[in-house]
XYZ file of C-alpha atoms in Angstrom:
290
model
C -3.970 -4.929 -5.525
C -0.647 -4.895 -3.987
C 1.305 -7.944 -3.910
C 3.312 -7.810 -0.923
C 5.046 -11.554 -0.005
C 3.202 -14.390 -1.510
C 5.531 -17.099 -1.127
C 4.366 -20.259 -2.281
C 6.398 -23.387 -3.657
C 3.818 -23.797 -6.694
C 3.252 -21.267 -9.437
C -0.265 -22.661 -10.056
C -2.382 -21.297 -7.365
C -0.619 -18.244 -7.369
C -1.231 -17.970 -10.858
C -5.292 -19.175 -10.625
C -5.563 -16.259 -8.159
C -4.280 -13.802 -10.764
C -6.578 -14.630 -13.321
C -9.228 -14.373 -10.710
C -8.405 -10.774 -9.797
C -8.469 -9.878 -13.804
C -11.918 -11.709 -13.879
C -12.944 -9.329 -10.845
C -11.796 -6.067 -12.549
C -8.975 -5.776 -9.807
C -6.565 -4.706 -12.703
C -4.484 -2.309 -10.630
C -1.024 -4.528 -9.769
C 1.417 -2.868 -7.320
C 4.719 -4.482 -6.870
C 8.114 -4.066 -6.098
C 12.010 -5.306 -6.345
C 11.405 -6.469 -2.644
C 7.934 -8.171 -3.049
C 9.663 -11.756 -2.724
C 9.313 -13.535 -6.546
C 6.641 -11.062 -8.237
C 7.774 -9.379 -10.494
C 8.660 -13.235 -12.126
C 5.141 -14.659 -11.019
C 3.430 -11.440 -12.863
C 6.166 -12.260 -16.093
C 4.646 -15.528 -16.176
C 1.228 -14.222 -16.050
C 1.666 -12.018 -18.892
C 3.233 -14.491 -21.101
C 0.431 -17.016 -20.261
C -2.458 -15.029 -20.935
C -1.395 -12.199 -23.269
C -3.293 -9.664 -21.083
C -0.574 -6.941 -20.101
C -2.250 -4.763 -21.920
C -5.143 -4.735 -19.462
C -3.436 -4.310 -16.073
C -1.940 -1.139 -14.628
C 0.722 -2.101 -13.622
C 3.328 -0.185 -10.852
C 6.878 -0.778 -9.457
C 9.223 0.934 -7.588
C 12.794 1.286 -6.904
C 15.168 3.368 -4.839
C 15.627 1.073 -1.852
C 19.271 -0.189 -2.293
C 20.369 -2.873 -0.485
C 23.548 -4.193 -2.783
C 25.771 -2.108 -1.113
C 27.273 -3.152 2.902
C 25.553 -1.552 5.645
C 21.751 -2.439 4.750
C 19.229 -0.398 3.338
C 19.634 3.125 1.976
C 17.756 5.453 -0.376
C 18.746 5.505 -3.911
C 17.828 7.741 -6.626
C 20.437 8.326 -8.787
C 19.775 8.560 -12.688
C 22.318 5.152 -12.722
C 20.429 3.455 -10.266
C 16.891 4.482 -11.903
C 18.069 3.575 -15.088
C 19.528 0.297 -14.003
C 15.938 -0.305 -12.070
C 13.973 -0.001 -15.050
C 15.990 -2.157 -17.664
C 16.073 -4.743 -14.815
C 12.358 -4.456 -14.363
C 11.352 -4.285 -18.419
C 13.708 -7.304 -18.658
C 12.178 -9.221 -15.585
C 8.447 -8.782 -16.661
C 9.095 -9.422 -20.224
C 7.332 -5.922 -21.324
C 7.682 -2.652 -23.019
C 6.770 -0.274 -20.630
C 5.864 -0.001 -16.640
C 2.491 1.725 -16.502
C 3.520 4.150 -13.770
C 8.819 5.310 -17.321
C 8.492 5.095 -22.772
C 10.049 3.261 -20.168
C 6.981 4.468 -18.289
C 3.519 6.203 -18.540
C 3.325 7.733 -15.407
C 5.825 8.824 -12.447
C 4.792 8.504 -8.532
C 6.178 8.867 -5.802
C 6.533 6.518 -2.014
C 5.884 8.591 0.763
C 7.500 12.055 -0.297
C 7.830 14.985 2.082
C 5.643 17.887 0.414
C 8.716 19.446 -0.161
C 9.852 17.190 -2.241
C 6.736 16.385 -4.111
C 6.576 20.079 -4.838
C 9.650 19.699 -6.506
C 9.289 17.108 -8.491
C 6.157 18.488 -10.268
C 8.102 21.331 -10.989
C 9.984 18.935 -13.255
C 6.971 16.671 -14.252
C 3.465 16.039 -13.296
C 3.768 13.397 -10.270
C 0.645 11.331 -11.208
C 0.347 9.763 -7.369
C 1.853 9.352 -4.458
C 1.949 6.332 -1.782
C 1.730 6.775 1.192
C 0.083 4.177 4.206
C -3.558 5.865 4.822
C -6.006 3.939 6.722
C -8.158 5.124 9.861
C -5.430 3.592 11.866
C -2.364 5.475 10.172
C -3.282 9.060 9.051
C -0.425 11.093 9.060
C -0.962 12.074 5.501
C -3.455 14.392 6.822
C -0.769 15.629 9.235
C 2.600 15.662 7.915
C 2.750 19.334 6.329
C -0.575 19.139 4.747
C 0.608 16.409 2.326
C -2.459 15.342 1.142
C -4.009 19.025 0.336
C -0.498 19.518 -1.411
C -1.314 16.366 -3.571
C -5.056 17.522 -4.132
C -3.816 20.980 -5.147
C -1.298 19.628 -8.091
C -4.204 17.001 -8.632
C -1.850 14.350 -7.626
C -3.847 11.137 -6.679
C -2.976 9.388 -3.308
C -2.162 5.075 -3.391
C -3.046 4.112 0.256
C -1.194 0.943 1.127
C -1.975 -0.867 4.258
C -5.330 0.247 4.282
C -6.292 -2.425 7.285
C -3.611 -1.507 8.997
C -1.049 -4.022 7.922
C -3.463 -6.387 8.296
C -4.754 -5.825 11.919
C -8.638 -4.312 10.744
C -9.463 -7.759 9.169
C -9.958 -9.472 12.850
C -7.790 -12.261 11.878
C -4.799 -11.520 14.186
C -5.403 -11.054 17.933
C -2.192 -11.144 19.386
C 1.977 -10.527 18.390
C 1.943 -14.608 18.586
C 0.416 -14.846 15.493
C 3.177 -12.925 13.867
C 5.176 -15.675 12.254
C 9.363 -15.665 12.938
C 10.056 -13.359 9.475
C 6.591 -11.148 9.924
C 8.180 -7.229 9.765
C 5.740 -6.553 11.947
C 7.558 -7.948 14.987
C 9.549 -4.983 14.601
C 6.534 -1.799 14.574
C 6.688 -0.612 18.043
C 2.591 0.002 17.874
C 2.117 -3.287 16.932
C 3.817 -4.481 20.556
C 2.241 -6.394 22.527
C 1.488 -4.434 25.102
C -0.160 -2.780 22.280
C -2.687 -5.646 21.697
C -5.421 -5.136 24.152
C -5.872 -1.397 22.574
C -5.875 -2.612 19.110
C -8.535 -5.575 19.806
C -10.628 -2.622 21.330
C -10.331 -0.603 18.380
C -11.422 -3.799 16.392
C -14.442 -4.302 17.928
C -15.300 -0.392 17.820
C -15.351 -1.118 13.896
C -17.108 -4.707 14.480
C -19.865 -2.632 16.060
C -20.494 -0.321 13.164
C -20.269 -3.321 10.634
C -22.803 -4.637 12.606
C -25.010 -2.615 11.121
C -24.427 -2.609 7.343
C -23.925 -6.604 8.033
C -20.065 -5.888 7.387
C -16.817 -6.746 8.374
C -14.195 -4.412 10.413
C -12.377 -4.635 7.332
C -14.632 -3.594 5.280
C -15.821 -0.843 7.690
C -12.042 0.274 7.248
C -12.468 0.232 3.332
C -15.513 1.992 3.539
C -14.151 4.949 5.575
C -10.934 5.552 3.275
C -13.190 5.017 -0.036
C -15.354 8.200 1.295
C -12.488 10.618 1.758
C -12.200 11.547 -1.989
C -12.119 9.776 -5.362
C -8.430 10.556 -5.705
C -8.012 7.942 -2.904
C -7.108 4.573 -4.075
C -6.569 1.634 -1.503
C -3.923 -0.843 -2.735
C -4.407 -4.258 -0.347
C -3.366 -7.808 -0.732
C -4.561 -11.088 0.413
C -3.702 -14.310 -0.524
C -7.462 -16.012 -0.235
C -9.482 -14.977 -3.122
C -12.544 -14.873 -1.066
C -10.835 -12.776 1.318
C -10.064 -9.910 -1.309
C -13.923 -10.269 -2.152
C -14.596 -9.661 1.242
C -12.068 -7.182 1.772
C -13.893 -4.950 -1.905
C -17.167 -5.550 -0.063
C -16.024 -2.580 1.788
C -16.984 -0.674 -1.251
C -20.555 -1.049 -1.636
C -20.801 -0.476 2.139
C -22.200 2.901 2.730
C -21.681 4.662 5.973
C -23.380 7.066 6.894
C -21.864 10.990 7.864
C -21.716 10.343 11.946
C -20.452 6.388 10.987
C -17.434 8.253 9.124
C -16.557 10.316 12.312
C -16.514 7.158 14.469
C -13.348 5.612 13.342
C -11.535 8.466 13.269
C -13.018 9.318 17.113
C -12.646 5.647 18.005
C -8.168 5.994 17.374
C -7.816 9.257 18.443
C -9.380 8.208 21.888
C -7.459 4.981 21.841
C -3.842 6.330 21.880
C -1.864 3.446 20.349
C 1.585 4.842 21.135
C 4.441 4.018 18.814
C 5.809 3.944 14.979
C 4.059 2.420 12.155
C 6.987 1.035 10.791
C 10.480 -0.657 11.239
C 13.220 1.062 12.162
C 15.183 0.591 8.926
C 12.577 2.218 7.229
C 11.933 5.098 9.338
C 14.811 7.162 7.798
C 13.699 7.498 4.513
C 9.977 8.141 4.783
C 8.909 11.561 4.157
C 12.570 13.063 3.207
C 13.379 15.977 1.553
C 15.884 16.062 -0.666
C 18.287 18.562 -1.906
C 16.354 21.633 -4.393
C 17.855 21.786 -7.856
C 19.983 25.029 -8.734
């Protein structure tokens, strides 16, 4: 599960809902600096139950924004370093799953140069990139995901309902709160919408069948393009992650798994998945070592 922003003025619930996810087996915990209060919410958790030892747990840094001028990419050994004691100090434990500060090292949506050389320093153990049947440029950009399959590199997908959209609970920008990023992905525009409820009831039709929801139609599809394919999603209704993993006992069948895929390509939702800010540092290269 990826935590994402689960604001809340009470610790309790959020903290009920954790203990539910351990009692479900959803023991993979993916958070982040910028995820609002969790890496504190998860410190509490661990010091409540004594159960770190049974959740994988991942972070990331290298998204700066201390300095003026916003967000920029930032991967200096200082910086890492600083991330990590920061992190290990936050969470209250010895090591992040994915730096003896760790177990493992990933990567967030590298270029496949840069993956490449990375493993030439150490095995990259996964990358993340966004991977759903609405976003699939992982397939596109360079042949990144045969370059991860080829250094056995396993693949995160976050957003795997397209930020949310594939669940059929939005059906319109105006349910986009004030602070939703989302207001600023061009694709999720509103003159966007009508396409995107279109494409929602495309997948509606095929769950139709397995008695499933779009969403779960959407889980279904990523779950059968490899085993090295791991969707990270979030919800803040425990009923609605249960829904959301019923995607994995639905089986579709070998024409069902060429339908979503037909159904965006014939949709043409024009525009970037993501906000401007972002758009920058996603996919880079950077510099080869001597």
């Amino acid at each position: 599960m990826t935590y994402g922003n689960f604001v809340s003025s009470e610790d309790g619930p959020r903290l009920s809902l954790l203990d539910q996810l351990l009692e479900l087996g959803r023991t993979h915990w993916d958070t982040a600096r910028g995820y609002g209060d969790s890496e504190e919410l998860i410190s509490n958790w661990f010091k409540r139950t004594e159960k770190c030892d049974q959740i994988f747990l991942v972070t990331k840094f290298g998204v700066d924004s201390s300095q003026p001028g916003g967000l920029r990419a930032n991967g200096t050994p200082k910086y890492a370093e600083k991330c990590f004691n920061d992190y290990l100090e936050k969470l209250g434990v010895d090591i992040i799953s994915l730096a003896r500060k760790i177990r493992h090292i990933g990567l967030s949506q590298p270029s496949p140069a840069t993956i490449r050389r990375a493993h030439k320093v150490h095995p990259i153990a996964a990358i993340q990139v966004e991977y759903s049947p609405f976003e699939r440029l992982i397939e596109q950009q360079e042949h990144l995901l045969e370059i991860a399959r080829e250094l056995v590199t396993a693949v995160m997908a976050y957003s795997p309902l397209g930020k949310g959209l594939l669940t059929e609970q939005t059906t319109s920008q105006d349910h986009f709160s004030d602070g939703d990023f989302r207001k600023q992905i061009r694709k999720y525009s509103q003159e966007n919408f009508q396409k995107i409820l279109k494409l929602i009831d495309g997948f509606k039709q095929i769950g139709k069948v397995h008695d499933a929801t779009s969403g779960q139609v959407a889980l279904a599809y990523l779950l059968e393009q490899g085993d090295d394919i791991i969707p990270i999603s979030w919800s803040q209704c425990i009923e609605c992650i249960k829904e959301i993993f019923g995607g994995s006992r639905t089986k579709l069948t070998t024409e069902e798994l060429q339908t979503p895929r037909k159904l965006v390509d014939e949709t043409k939702i024009i525009g970037s998945q993501h906000p401007p800010a972002l758009r920058a540092m996603l996919y880079a290269d950077t510099p080869e070592l001597p």
